PDB file of C-alpha atoms in Angstrom:
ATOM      1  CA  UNK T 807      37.579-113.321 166.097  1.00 85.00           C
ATOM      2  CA  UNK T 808      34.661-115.894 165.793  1.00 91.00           C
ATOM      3  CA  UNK T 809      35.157-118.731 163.615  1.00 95.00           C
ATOM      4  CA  UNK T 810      32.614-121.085 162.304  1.00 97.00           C
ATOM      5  CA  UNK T 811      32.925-124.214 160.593  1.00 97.00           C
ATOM      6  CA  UNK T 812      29.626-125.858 159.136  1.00 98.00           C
ATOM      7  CA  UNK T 813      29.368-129.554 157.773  1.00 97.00           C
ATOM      8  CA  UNK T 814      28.195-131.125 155.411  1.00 97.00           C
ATOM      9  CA  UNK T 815      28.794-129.114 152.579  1.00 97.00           C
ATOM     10  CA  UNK T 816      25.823-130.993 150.685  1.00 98.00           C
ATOM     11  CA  UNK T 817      23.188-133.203 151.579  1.00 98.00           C
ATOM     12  CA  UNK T 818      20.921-135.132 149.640  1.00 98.00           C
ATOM     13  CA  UNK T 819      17.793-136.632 151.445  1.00 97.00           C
ATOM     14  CA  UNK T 820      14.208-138.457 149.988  1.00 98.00           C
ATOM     15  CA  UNK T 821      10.866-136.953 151.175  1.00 97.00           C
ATOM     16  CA  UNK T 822       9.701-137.801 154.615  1.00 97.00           C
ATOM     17  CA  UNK T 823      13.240-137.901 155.998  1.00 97.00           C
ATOM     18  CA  UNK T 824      15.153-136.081 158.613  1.00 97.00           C
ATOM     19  CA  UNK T 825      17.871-133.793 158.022  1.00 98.00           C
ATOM     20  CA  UNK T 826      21.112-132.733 160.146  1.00 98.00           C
ATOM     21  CA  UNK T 827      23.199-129.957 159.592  1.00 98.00           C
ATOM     22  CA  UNK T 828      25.966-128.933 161.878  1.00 98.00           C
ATOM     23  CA  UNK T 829      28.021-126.125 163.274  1.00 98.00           C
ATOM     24  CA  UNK T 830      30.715-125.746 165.507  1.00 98.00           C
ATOM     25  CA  UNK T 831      32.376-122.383 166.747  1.00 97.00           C
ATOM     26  CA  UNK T 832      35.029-121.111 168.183  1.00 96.00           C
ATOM     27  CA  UNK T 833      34.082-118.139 170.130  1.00 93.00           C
ATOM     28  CA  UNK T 834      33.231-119.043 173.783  1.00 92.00           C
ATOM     29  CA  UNK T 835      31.760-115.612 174.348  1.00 90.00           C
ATOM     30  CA  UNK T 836      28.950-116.086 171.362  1.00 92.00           C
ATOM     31  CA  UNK T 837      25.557-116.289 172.664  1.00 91.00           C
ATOM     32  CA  UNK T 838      23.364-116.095 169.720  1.00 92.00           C
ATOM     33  CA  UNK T 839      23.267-118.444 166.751  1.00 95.00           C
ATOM     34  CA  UNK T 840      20.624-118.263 164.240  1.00 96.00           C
ATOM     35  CA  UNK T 841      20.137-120.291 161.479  1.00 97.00           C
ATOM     36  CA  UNK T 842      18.318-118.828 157.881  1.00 97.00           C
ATOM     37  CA  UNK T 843      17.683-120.673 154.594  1.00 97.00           C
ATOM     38  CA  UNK T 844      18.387-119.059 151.111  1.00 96.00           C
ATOM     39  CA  UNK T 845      16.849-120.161 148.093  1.00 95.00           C
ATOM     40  CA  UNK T 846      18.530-119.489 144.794  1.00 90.00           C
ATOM     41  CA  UNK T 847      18.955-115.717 144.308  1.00 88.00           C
ATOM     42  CA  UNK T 848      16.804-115.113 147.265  1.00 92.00           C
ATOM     43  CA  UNK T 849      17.428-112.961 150.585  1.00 93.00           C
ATOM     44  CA  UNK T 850      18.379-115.131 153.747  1.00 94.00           C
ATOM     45  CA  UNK T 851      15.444-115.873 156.155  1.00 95.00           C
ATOM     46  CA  UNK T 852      15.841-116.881 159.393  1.00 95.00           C
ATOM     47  CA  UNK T 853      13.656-119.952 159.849  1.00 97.00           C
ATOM     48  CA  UNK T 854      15.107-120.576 163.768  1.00 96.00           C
ATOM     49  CA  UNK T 855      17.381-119.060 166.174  1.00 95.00           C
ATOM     50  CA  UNK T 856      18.857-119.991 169.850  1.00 94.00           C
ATOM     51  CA  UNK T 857      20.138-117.946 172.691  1.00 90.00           C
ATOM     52  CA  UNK T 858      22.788-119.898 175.034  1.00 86.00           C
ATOM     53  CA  UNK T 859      20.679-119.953 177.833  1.00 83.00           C
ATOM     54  CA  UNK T 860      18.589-122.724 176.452  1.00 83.00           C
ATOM     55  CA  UNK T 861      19.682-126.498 175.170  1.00 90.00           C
ATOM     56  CA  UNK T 862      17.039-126.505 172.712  1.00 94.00           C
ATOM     57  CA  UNK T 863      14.350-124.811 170.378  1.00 93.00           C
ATOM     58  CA  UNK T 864      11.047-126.635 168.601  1.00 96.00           C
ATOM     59  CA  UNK T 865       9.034-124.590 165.806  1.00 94.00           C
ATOM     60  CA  UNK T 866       6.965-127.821 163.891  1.00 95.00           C
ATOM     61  CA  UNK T 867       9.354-129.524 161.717  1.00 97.00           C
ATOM     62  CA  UNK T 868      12.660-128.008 162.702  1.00 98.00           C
ATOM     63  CA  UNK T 869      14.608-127.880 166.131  1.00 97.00           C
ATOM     64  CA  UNK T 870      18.031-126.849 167.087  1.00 97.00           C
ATOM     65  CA  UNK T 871      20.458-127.788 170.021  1.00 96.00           C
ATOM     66  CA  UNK T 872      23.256-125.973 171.536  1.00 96.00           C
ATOM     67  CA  UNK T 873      25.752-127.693 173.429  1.00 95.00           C
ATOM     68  CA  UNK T 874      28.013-124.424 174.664  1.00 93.00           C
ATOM     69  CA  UNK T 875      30.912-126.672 176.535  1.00 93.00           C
ATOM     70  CA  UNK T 876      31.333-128.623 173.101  1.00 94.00           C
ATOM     71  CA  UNK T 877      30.946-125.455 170.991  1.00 95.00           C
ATOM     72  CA  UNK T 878      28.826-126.980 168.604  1.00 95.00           C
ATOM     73  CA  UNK T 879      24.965-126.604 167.557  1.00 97.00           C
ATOM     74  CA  UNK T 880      22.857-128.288 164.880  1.00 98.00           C
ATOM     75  CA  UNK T 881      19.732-128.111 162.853  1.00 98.00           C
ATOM     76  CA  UNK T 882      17.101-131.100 162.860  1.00 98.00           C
ATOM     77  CA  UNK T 883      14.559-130.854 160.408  1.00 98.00           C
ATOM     78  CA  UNK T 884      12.195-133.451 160.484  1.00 97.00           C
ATOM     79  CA  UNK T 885       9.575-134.999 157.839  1.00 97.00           C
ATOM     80  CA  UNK T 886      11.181-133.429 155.014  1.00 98.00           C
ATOM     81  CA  UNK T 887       9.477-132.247 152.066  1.00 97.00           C
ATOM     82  CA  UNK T 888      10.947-130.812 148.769  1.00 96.00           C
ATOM     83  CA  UNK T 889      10.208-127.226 149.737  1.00 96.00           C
ATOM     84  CA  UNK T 890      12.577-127.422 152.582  1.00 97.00           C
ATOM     85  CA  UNK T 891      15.538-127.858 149.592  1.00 97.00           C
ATOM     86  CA  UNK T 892      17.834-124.675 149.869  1.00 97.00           C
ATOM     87  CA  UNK T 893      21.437-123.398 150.879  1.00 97.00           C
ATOM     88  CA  UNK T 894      21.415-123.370 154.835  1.00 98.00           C
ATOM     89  CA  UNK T 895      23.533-121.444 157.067  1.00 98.00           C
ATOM     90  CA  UNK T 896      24.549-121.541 160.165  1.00 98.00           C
ATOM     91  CA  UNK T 897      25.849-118.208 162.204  1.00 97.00           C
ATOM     92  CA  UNK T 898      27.103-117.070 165.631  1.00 95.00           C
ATOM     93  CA  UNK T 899      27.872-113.502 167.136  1.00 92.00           C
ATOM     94  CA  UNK T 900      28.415-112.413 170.467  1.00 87.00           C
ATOM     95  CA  UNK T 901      24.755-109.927 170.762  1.00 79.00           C
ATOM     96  CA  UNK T 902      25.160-107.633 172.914  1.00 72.00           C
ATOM     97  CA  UNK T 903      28.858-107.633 173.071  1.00 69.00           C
ATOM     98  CA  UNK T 904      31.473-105.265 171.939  1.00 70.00           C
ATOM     99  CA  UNK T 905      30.781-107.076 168.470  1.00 70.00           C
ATOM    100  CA  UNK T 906      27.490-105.272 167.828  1.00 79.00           C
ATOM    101  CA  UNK T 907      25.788-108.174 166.940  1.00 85.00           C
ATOM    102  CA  UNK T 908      27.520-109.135 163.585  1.00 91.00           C
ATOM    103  CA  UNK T 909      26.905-112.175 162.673  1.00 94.00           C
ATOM    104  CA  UNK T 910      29.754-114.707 161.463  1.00 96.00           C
ATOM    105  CA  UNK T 911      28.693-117.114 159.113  1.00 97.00           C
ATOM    106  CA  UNK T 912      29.390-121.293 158.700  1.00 97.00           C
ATOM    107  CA  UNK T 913      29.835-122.117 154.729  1.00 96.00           C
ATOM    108  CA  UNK T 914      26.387-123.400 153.736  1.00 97.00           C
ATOM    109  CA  UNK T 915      24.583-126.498 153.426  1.00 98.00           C
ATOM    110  CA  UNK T 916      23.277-127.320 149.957  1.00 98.00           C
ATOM    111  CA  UNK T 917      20.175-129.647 151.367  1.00 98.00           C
ATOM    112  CA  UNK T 918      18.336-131.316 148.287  1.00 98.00           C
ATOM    113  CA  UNK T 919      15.192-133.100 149.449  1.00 97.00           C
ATOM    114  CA  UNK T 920      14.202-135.852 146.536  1.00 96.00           C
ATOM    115  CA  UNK T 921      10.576-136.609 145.914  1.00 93.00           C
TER     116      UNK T 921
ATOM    117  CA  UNK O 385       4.751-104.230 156.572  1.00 58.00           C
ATOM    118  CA  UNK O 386       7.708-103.739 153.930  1.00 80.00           C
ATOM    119  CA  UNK O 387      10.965-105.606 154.099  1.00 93.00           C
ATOM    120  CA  UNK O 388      14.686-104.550 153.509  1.00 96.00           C
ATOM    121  CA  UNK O 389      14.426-103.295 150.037  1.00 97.00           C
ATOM    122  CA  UNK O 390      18.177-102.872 148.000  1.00 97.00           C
ATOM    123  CA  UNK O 391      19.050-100.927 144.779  1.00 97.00           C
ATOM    124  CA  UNK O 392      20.002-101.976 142.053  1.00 97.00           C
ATOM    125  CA  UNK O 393      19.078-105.188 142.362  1.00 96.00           C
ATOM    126  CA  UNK O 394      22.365-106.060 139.604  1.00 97.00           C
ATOM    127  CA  UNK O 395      25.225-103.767 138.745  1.00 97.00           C
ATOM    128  CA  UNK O 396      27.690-104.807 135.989  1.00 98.00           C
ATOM    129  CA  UNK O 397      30.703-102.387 136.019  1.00 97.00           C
ATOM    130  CA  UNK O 398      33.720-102.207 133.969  1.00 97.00           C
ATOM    131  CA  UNK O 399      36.699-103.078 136.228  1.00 97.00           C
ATOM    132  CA  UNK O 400      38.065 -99.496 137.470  1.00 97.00           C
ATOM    133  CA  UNK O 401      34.338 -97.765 138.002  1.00 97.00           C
ATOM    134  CA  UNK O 402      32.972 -96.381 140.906  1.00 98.00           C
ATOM    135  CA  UNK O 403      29.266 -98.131 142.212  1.00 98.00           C
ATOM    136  CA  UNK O 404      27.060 -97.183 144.439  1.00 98.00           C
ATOM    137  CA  UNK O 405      24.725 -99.576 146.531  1.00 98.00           C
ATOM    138  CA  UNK O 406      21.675 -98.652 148.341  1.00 98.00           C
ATOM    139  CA  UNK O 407      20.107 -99.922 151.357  1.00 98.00           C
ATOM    140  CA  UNK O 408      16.313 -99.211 152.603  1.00 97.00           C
ATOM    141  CA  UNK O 409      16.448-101.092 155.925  1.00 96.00           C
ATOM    142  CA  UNK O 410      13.091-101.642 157.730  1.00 94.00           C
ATOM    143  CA  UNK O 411      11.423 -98.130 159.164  1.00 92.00           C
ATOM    144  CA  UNK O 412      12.695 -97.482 162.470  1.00 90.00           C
ATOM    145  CA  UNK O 413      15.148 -99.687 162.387  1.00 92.00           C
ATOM    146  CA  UNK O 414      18.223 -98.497 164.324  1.00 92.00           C
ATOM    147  CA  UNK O 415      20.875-101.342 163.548  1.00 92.00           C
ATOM    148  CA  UNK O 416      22.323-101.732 159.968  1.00 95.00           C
ATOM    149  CA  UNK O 417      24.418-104.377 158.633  1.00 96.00           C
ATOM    150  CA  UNK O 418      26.408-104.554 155.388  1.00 98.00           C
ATOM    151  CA  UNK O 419      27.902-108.358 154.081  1.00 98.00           C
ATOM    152  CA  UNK O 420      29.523-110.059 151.571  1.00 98.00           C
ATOM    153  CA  UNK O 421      28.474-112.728 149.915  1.00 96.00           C
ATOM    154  CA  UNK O 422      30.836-114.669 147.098  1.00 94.00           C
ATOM    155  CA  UNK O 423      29.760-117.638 145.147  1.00 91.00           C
ATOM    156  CA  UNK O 424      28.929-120.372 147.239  1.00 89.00           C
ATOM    157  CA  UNK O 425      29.986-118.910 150.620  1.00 92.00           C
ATOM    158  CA  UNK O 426      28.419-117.473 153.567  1.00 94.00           C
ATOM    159  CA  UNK O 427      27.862-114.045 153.459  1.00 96.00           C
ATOM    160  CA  UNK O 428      30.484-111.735 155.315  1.00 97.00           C
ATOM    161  CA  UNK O 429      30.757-108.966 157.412  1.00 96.00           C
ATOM    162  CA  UNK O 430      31.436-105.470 156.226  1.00 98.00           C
ATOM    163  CA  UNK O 431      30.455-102.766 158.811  1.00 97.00           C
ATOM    164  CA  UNK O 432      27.913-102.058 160.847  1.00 95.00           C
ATOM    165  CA  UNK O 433      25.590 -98.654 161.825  1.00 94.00           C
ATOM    166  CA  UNK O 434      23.472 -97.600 164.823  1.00 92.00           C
ATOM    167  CA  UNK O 435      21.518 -94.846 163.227  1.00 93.00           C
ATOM    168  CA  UNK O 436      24.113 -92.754 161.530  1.00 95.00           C
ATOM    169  CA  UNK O 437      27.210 -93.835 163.247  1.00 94.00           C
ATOM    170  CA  UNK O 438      29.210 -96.154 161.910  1.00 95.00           C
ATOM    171  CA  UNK O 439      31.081 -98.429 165.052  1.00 93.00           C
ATOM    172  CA  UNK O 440      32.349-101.035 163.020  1.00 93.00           C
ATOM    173  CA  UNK O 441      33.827-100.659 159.826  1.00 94.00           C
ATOM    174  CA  UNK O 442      36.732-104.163 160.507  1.00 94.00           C
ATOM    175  CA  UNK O 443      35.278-106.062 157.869  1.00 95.00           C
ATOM    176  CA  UNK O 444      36.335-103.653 154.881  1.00 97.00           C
ATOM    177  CA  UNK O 445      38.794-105.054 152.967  1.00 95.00           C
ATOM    178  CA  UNK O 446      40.287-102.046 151.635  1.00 94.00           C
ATOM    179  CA  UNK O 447      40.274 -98.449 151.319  1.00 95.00           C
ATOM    180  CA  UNK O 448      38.294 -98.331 148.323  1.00 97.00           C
ATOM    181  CA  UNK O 449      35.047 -99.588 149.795  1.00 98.00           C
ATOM    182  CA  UNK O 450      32.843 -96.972 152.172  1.00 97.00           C
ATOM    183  CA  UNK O 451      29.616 -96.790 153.688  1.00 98.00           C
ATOM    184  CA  UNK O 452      27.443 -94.102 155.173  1.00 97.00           C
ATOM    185  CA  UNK O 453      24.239 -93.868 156.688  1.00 97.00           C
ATOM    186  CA  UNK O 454      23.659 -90.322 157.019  1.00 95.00           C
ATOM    187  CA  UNK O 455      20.198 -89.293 158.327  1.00 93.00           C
ATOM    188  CA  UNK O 456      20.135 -93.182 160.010  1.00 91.00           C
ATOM    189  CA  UNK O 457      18.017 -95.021 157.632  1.00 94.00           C
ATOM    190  CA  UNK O 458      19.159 -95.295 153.898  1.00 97.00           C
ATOM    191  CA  UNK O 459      22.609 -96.687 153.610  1.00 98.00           C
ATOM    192  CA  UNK O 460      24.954 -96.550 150.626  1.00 98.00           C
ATOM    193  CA  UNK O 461      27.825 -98.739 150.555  1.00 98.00           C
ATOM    194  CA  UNK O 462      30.198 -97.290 147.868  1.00 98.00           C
ATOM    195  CA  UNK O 463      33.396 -99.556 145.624  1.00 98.00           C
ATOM    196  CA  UNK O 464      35.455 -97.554 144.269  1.00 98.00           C
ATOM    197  CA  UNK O 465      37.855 -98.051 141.098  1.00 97.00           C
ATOM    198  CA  UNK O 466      36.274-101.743 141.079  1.00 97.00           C
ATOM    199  CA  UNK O 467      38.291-104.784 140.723  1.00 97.00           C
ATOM    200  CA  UNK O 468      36.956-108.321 139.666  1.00 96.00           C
ATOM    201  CA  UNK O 469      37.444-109.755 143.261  1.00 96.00           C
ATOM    202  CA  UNK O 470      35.276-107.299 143.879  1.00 97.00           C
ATOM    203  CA  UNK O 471      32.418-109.143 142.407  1.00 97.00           C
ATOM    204  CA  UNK O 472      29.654-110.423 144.807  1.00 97.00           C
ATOM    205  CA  UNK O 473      26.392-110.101 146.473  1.00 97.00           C
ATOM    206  CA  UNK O 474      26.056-107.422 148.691  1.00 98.00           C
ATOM    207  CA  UNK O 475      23.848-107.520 151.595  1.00 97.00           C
ATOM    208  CA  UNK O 476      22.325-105.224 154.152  1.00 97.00           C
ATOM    209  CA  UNK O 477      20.273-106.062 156.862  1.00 96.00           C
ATOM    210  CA  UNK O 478      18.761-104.507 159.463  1.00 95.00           C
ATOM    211  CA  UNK O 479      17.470-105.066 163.497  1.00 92.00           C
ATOM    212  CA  UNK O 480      15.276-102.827 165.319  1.00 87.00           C
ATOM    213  CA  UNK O 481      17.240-101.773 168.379  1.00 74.00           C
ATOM    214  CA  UNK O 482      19.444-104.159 170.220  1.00 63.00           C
ATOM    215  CA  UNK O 483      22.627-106.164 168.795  1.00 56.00           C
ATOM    216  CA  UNK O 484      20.509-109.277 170.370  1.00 62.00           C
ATOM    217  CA  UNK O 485      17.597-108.718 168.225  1.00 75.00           C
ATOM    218  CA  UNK O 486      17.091-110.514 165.066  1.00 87.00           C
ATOM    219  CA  UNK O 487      18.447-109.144 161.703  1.00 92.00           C
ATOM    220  CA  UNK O 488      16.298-109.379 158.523  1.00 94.00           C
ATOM    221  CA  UNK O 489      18.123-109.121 155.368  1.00 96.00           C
ATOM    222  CA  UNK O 490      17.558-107.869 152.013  1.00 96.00           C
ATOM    223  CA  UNK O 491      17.535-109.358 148.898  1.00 95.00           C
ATOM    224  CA  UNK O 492      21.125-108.015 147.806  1.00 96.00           C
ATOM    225  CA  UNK O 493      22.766-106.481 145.000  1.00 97.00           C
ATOM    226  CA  UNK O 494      25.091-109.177 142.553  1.00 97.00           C
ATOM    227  CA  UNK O 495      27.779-106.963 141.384  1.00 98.00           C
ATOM    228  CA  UNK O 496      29.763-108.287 138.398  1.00 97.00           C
ATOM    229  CA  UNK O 497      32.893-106.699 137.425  1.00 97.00           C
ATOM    230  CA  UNK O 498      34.001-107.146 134.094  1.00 96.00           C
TER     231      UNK O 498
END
């Protein structure tokens, strides 16, 4: 099955600074990897995804990249501000596959953005 | 329009209980997801529904968890004779047709098992 490792575990950033979280995974048949934030007792929200037939994705502050021969993708999040500090995870699945879509999950990313 | 709703939102049991954990996934949603999430970790996968079938149950770890989706919308995930490694945040989530479309979650249930 998929597996997907997620580093670093924590990171600690000041306002106005970018951020870098990243996956790799193992599964060379996963096509989908989104990424959602969770705030302390809150639900998961996706805040970007990325399908494997693009390199990369833009929405305002954050961007992610895909490099499918390495097996490895990563969140940018620019201009950080405090509200951006949450646990973020990384996931892959193969959608559309005989997997149905579930999604397997990196460990988390406790990002702390300091005013 | 309304999200993934779950009931209760916390569920202490005393270790050997049964539970019972509800799931209101988005209307019309066809696709429904169950995870677990422990302390710290990234939530994992339990089974999976399209409408009322279940297709993928590989994810639960023992005989004394099950899940049904009847009428294919409200899902109940069920722990039987509870055990403290049982204790965690369950999740559903739901996606409106397609295994490629986007699941939304729900806030969970924390179940504590004393």
């Amino acid at each position: 099955g998929e597996n997907v490792e997620q580093h670093p575990s924590t990171l600690s950033v000041q306002e106005g600074d970018s951020a870098v979280i990243k996956c790799t995974y193992s599964d060379s048949a996963s096509n989908y990897f989104p990424w959602y934030k969770q705030e302390l007792g809150k639900r998961p929200q996706l805040i970007i995804d990325i399908r494997s037939n693009v390199g990369e994705k833009k929405d305002q502050r954050i961007a992610v990249t895909l490099n499918k021969t390495a097996k490895h993708f990563s969140l940018h999040i620019t201009e950080t501000q405090p509200e951006d500090s949450a646990v973020y995870f990384c996931a892959a699945t193969n959608a559309g596959g005989t997997s149905y879509g579930k999604l397997t999950f990196g460990q988390g990313t406790i990002l702390t953005v300091h005013p | 329009g309304a999200g993934v709703s779950q009931s209760p939102r916390y569920k202490v049991a005393k270790r050997g209980q049964d539970v019972a954990l509800r799931c209101d996934p988005i209307s019309g949603h066809v696709s429904l997801f169950w995870y677990q999430q422990a302390l710290g970790q990234g939530p994992e996968f339990l089974t999976y529904f399209q409408n009322e079938a279940q297709l993928d149950k590989s994810g639960l770890p023992s005989d004394r968890f099950f899940a049904e989706r009847p009428e294919g919308s409200v899902s109940t995930l069920k722990i039987q004779r509870t055990q403290q490694e049982d204790s965690a945040v369950y999740l559903c989530a739901s996606s409106p047709l397609r295994s490629t479309d986007t699941q939304y979650f729900g806030p969970g249930t924390r179940l504590t098992v004393l």
